[in-house]
Amino acid sequence: MLLAAAGRIGAECGRPEAVSAVTADLTDPAQLAGVVEAVGERAVDAVVNNAGGYLAGDTATLAGTAAWWRANLDANVLTAVLLTEALRPALRRPGGRVVLISSIAAQRGGGGPYSAAKAALHGWAYDLAGQLGQEQITVNVVSPGYVAETEFFGDRMTPDGHATRVAATLVGRAGHPDDIAAAVRYLVSPDAGYVTGQVLGVNGGSVLGR
């Protein structure tokens, strides 16, 4: 899938050789070496942390609950921390960008450890923005609402669930992947050089800014 995506993106931009795919378990510090090696001596313009997702778990025991929470924290927080720290020395100075993909669940709950993990990204983003600001590197969070055309819900989404989520928006529709991509595209662009330490909600008004 990654190779196919790399090939498609390379073809679309007319530079097939410019896009490559590197696989790694981002919860394993040892595997980050392969990512750093792939980058080589090049400066990194942007790191977009989009790994993660909601992981189900067995909460019948305390051990199961602990495993469930650790799995969600590892998948959604540790992946972002380790990738960003691994590439931090290579971030372009000035002008580097770090974007963290959160979730509306961080702001309104409903996802248990997933909500908590995504909310943790917000606090870390504020801290990191303060650390990197003097080097003209920005750090921001994109917090998507309901986006229908993804694999996030798997077979868990029902027609009623879809309708309820659409009804909760102010614009009367589900989000599209392109809505999220456009927000990320802006934040990594030169136009967003004065935007840092922010959580950008892309949720159709399901949760209002504050």
mmCIF file of C-alpha atoms in Angstrom:
data_model
loop_
_atom_site.group_PDB
_atom_site.id
_atom_site.type_symbol
_atom_site.label_atom_id
_atom_site.label_comp_id
_atom_site.label_asym_id
_atom_site.label_seq_id
_atom_site.Cartn_x
_atom_site.Cartn_y
_atom_site.Cartn_z
ATOM 1 C CA MET A 1 0.000 0.000 0.000
ATOM 2 C CA LEU A 2 2.778 2.435 0.893
ATOM 3 C CA LEU A 3 4.703 1.626 -2.278
ATOM 4 C CA ALA A 4 1.583 2.123 -4.363
ATOM 5 C CA ALA A 5 0.906 5.477 -2.681
ATOM 6 C CA ALA A 6 4.505 6.583 -3.205
ATOM 7 C CA GLY A 7 4.303 5.652 -6.865
ATOM 8 C CA ARG A 8 1.015 7.483 -7.347
ATOM 9 C CA ILE A 9 2.211 10.650 -5.614
ATOM 10 C CA GLY A 10 5.489 10.607 -7.522
ATOM 11 C CA ALA A 11 3.656 10.256 -10.812
ATOM 12 C CA GLU A 12 1.226 13.051 -9.940
ATOM 13 C CA CYS A 13 4.033 15.487 -9.166
ATOM 14 C CA GLY A 14 6.040 14.398 -12.199
ATOM 15 C CA ARG A 15 9.012 13.253 -10.097
ATOM 16 C CA PRO A 16 8.751 9.495 -9.492
ATOM 17 C CA GLU A 17 12.220 9.394 -7.988
ATOM 18 C CA ALA A 18 11.376 12.021 -5.354
ATOM 19 C CA VAL A 19 8.878 9.930 -3.374
ATOM 20 C CA SER A 20 9.864 6.833 -1.413
ATOM 21 C CA ALA A 21 8.295 4.720 1.318
ATOM 22 C CA VAL A 22 10.052 3.589 4.495
ATOM 23 C CA THR A 23 8.356 1.230 6.942
ATOM 24 C CA ALA A 24 9.068 1.199 10.665
ATOM 25 C CA ASP A 25 7.386 0.425 13.967
ATOM 26 C CA LEU A 26 7.413 3.924 15.429
ATOM 27 C CA THR A 27 6.973 2.593 18.952
ATOM 28 C CA ASP A 28 10.364 0.869 18.670
ATOM 29 C CA PRO A 29 13.289 3.303 19.072
ATOM 30 C CA ALA A 30 15.632 0.891 17.290
ATOM 31 C CA GLN A 31 13.579 1.030 14.105
ATOM 32 C CA LEU A 32 13.723 4.818 13.916
ATOM 33 C CA ALA A 33 17.341 4.469 12.793
ATOM 34 C CA GLY A 34 16.080 3.296 9.410
ATOM 35 C CA VAL A 35 13.954 6.412 9.043
ATOM 36 C CA VAL A 36 16.862 8.689 9.922
ATOM 37 C CA GLU A 37 19.098 6.786 7.504
ATOM 38 C CA ALA A 38 16.558 7.211 4.709
ATOM 39 C CA VAL A 39 16.510 10.972 5.265
ATOM 40 C CA GLY A 40 20.283 11.102 5.138
ATOM 41 C CA GLU A 41 21.842 14.556 5.005
ATOM 42 C CA ARG A 42 18.734 16.267 3.690
ATOM 43 C CA ALA A 43 16.911 18.903 5.700
ATOM 44 C CA VAL A 44 13.401 17.922 6.787
ATOM 45 C CA ASP A 45 10.827 20.525 5.806
ATOM 46 C CA ALA A 46 7.907 18.970 7.690
ATOM 47 C CA VAL A 47 7.074 16.080 9.990
ATOM 48 C CA VAL A 48 3.387 15.123 9.913
ATOM 49 C CA ASN A 49 2.583 12.636 12.652
ATOM 50 C CA ASN A 50 -0.414 10.654 11.434
ATOM 51 C CA ALA A 51 0.240 7.233 12.981
ATOM 52 C CA GLY A 52 -2.256 5.860 15.469
ATOM 53 C CA GLY A 53 -5.919 5.025 15.803
ATOM 54 C CA TYR A 54 -8.404 3.601 18.249
ATOM 55 C CA LEU A 55 -7.323 0.220 19.615
ATOM 56 C CA ALA A 56 -9.891 -1.944 21.354
ATOM 57 C CA GLY A 57 -9.004 -3.868 24.486
ATOM 58 C CA ASP A 58 -10.179 -6.284 27.162
ATOM 59 C CA THR A 59 -11.127 -4.415 30.338
ATOM 60 C CA ALA A 60 -12.329 -7.426 32.311
ATOM 61 C CA THR A 61 -9.188 -7.255 34.462
ATOM 62 C CA LEU A 62 -6.843 -4.524 35.641
ATOM 63 C CA ALA A 63 -4.065 -6.113 33.599
ATOM 64 C CA GLY A 64 -6.254 -5.936 30.517
ATOM 65 C CA THR A 65 -7.136 -2.324 31.217
ATOM 66 C CA ALA A 66 -3.464 -1.430 31.644
ATOM 67 C CA ALA A 67 -2.578 -3.159 28.353
ATOM 68 C CA TRP A 68 -5.429 -1.343 26.588
ATOM 69 C CA TRP A 69 -4.287 2.057 27.807
ATOM 70 C CA ARG A 70 -0.627 1.403 27.041
ATOM 71 C CA ALA A 71 -1.455 0.250 23.537
ATOM 72 C CA ASN A 72 -3.419 3.432 22.776
ATOM 73 C CA LEU A 73 -0.815 5.710 24.340
ATOM 74 C CA ASP A 74 1.972 3.958 22.441
ATOM 75 C CA ALA A 75 0.110 4.086 19.112
ATOM 76 C CA ASN A 76 -0.997 7.706 19.354
ATOM 77 C CA VAL A 77 1.550 9.504 21.535
ATOM 78 C CA LEU A 78 4.799 7.566 21.591
ATOM 79 C CA THR A 79 4.850 7.213 17.802
ATOM 80 C CA ALA A 80 4.667 10.995 17.404
ATOM 81 C CA VAL A 81 7.224 11.695 20.117
ATOM 82 C CA LEU A 82 9.806 9.220 18.839
ATOM 83 C CA LEU A 83 9.496 10.162 15.161
ATOM 84 C CA THR A 84 9.667 13.877 15.901
ATOM 85 C CA GLU A 85 12.627 13.496 18.256
ATOM 86 C CA ALA A 86 14.451 11.280 15.754
ATOM 87 C CA LEU A 87 14.055 13.879 12.996
ATOM 88 C CA ARG A 88 14.309 16.961 15.203
ATOM 89 C CA PRO A 89 18.015 17.578 14.472
ATOM 90 C CA ALA A 90 17.275 17.495 10.737
ATOM 91 C CA LEU A 91 14.326 19.922 10.793
ATOM 92 C CA ARG A 92 14.930 22.898 8.558
ATOM 93 C CA ARG A 93 16.093 25.965 10.475
ATOM 94 C CA PRO A 94 14.420 28.342 9.930
ATOM 95 C CA GLY A 95 11.130 27.169 8.474
ATOM 96 C CA GLY A 96 10.639 23.597 9.705
ATOM 97 C CA ARG A 97 7.143 22.363 10.466
ATOM 98 C CA VAL A 98 5.756 19.762 12.869
ATOM 99 C CA VAL A 99 2.094 18.765 12.618
ATOM 100 C CA LEU A 100 0.358 16.346 14.962
ATOM 101 C CA ILE A 101 -2.907 14.676 13.955
ATOM 102 C CA SER A 102 -5.253 14.564 16.928
ATOM 103 C CA SER A 103 -9.014 13.954 17.056
ATOM 104 C CA ILE A 104 -12.237 15.622 18.084
ATOM 105 C CA ALA A 105 -12.291 12.921 20.793
ATOM 106 C CA ALA A 106 -9.521 14.837 22.573
ATOM 107 C CA GLN A 107 -11.873 17.775 23.039
ATOM 108 C CA ARG A 108 -15.182 16.088 23.772
ATOM 109 C CA GLY A 109 -14.218 12.625 25.053
ATOM 110 C CA GLY A 110 -15.948 9.406 24.147
ATOM 111 C CA GLY A 111 -12.906 7.323 23.308
ATOM 112 C CA GLY A 112 -11.467 6.359 26.685
ATOM 113 C CA PRO A 113 -7.695 5.944 26.358
ATOM 114 C CA TYR A 114 -7.852 7.091 22.728
ATOM 115 C CA SER A 115 -9.340 10.433 23.814
ATOM 116 C CA ALA A 116 -6.727 10.766 26.547
ATOM 117 C CA ALA A 117 -3.893 9.934 24.169
ATOM 118 C CA LYS A 118 -4.997 12.473 21.585
ATOM 119 C CA ALA A 119 -5.417 15.123 24.285
ATOM 120 C CA ALA A 120 -1.861 14.411 25.423
ATOM 121 C CA LEU A 121 -0.662 15.459 21.973
ATOM 122 C CA HIS A 122 -2.097 18.928 22.569
ATOM 123 C CA GLY A 123 -0.100 19.501 25.738
ATOM 124 C CA TRP A 124 3.063 18.153 24.154
ATOM 125 C CA ALA A 125 2.552 20.373 21.088
ATOM 126 C CA TYR A 126 2.406 23.463 23.298
ATOM 127 C CA ASP A 127 5.639 22.418 25.002
ATOM 128 C CA LEU A 128 7.390 21.616 21.726
ATOM 129 C CA ALA A 129 6.237 24.860 20.117
ATOM 130 C CA GLY A 130 7.870 26.752 22.960
ATOM 131 C CA GLN A 131 11.110 24.822 22.552
ATOM 132 C CA LEU A 132 11.372 25.208 18.770
ATOM 133 C CA GLY A 133 9.899 28.674 18.296
ATOM 134 C CA GLN A 134 13.217 30.494 18.633
ATOM 135 C CA GLU A 135 14.488 28.426 15.710
ATOM 136 C CA GLN A 136 11.515 29.497 13.581
ATOM 137 C CA ILE A 137 10.079 25.973 13.610
ATOM 138 C CA THR A 138 6.327 25.792 14.083
ATOM 139 C CA VAL A 139 4.360 23.066 15.861
ATOM 140 C CA ASN A 140 0.611 22.697 15.426
ATOM 141 C CA VAL A 141 -2.191 20.172 15.871
ATOM 142 C CA VAL A 142 -4.927 19.264 13.406
ATOM 143 C CA SER A 143 -7.975 17.855 15.184
ATOM 144 C CA PRO A 144 -10.352 16.174 12.716
ATOM 145 C CA GLY A 145 -13.998 15.541 13.366
ATOM 146 C CA TYR A 146 -16.008 12.821 11.664
ATOM 147 C CA VAL A 147 -14.426 11.841 8.350
ATOM 148 C CA ALA A 148 -16.459 9.189 6.590
ATOM 149 C CA GLU A 149 -14.125 8.011 3.824
ATOM 150 C CA THR A 150 -11.458 6.327 5.937
ATOM 151 C CA GLU A 151 -10.767 2.956 7.530
ATOM 152 C CA PHE A 152 -10.911 4.382 11.068
ATOM 153 C CA PHE A 153 -14.262 2.861 12.017
ATOM 154 C CA GLY A 154 -13.807 -0.380 10.095
ATOM 155 C CA ASP A 155 -17.120 -2.237 10.216
ATOM 156 C CA ARG A 156 -18.221 -0.459 13.408
ATOM 157 C CA MET A 157 -20.000 2.434 11.697
ATOM 158 C CA THR A 158 -23.771 2.073 11.301
ATOM 159 C CA PRO A 159 -26.163 4.208 9.236
ATOM 160 C CA ASP A 160 -27.552 5.668 12.458
ATOM 161 C CA GLY A 161 -24.053 6.438 13.721
ATOM 162 C CA HIS A 162 -23.231 8.185 10.465
ATOM 163 C CA ALA A 163 -26.443 10.215 10.565
ATOM 164 C CA THR A 164 -25.884 11.222 14.183
ATOM 165 C CA ARG A 165 -22.375 12.455 13.465
ATOM 166 C CA VAL A 166 -23.449 14.416 10.410
ATOM 167 C CA ALA A 167 -26.323 15.979 12.354
ATOM 168 C CA ALA A 168 -23.852 17.178 14.996
ATOM 169 C CA THR A 169 -22.059 19.371 12.449
ATOM 170 C CA LEU A 170 -23.076 22.905 11.557
ATOM 171 C CA VAL A 171 -22.468 22.333 7.842
ATOM 172 C CA GLY A 172 -24.588 19.204 7.471
ATOM 173 C CA ARG A 173 -22.026 16.833 6.056
ATOM 174 C CA ALA A 174 -19.268 14.435 6.988
ATOM 175 C CA GLY A 175 -15.686 15.450 6.484
ATOM 176 C CA HIS A 176 -13.579 14.234 3.573
ATOM 177 C CA PRO A 177 -9.901 13.252 3.701
ATOM 178 C CA ASP A 178 -9.182 16.247 1.459
ATOM 179 C CA ASP A 179 -10.515 18.562 4.196
ATOM 180 C CA ILE A 180 -7.841 17.299 6.569
ATOM 181 C CA ALA A 181 -5.152 17.291 3.893
ATOM 182 C CA ALA A 182 -5.903 20.941 3.094
ATOM 183 C CA ALA A 183 -5.444 21.932 6.735
ATOM 184 C CA VAL A 184 -2.129 20.107 6.915
ATOM 185 C CA ARG A 185 -1.049 21.610 3.598
ATOM 186 C CA TYR A 186 -1.636 25.090 4.978
ATOM 187 C CA LEU A 187 0.211 24.467 8.230
ATOM 188 C CA VAL A 188 3.316 23.129 6.464
ATOM 189 C CA SER A 189 3.326 25.965 3.920
ATOM 190 C CA PRO A 190 5.353 29.199 4.123
ATOM 191 C CA ASP A 191 2.044 31.050 4.639
ATOM 192 C CA ALA A 192 1.720 29.536 8.134
ATOM 193 C CA GLY A 193 5.013 30.816 9.503
ATOM 194 C CA TYR A 194 3.213 32.918 12.146
ATOM 195 C CA VAL A 195 0.971 30.078 13.308
ATOM 196 C CA THR A 196 2.342 27.865 16.065
ATOM 197 C CA GLY A 197 1.138 26.207 19.243
ATOM 198 C CA GLN A 198 -2.406 25.977 17.850
ATOM 199 C CA VAL A 199 -5.070 23.263 17.689
ATOM 200 C CA LEU A 200 -6.960 23.577 14.411
ATOM 201 C CA GLY A 201 -10.335 21.863 14.597
ATOM 202 C CA VAL A 202 -11.520 20.541 11.224
ATOM 203 C CA ASN A 203 -14.872 19.193 12.312
ATOM 204 C CA GLY A 204 -17.676 21.033 10.551
ATOM 205 C CA GLY A 205 -18.523 22.891 13.755
ATOM 206 C CA SER A 206 -19.180 19.760 15.812
ATOM 207 C CA VAL A 207 -16.982 21.270 18.527
ATOM 208 C CA LEU A 208 -16.547 25.031 18.558
ATOM 209 C CA GLY A 209 -13.164 26.659 18.990
ATOM 210 C CA ARG A 210 -12.103 27.989 22.343
#
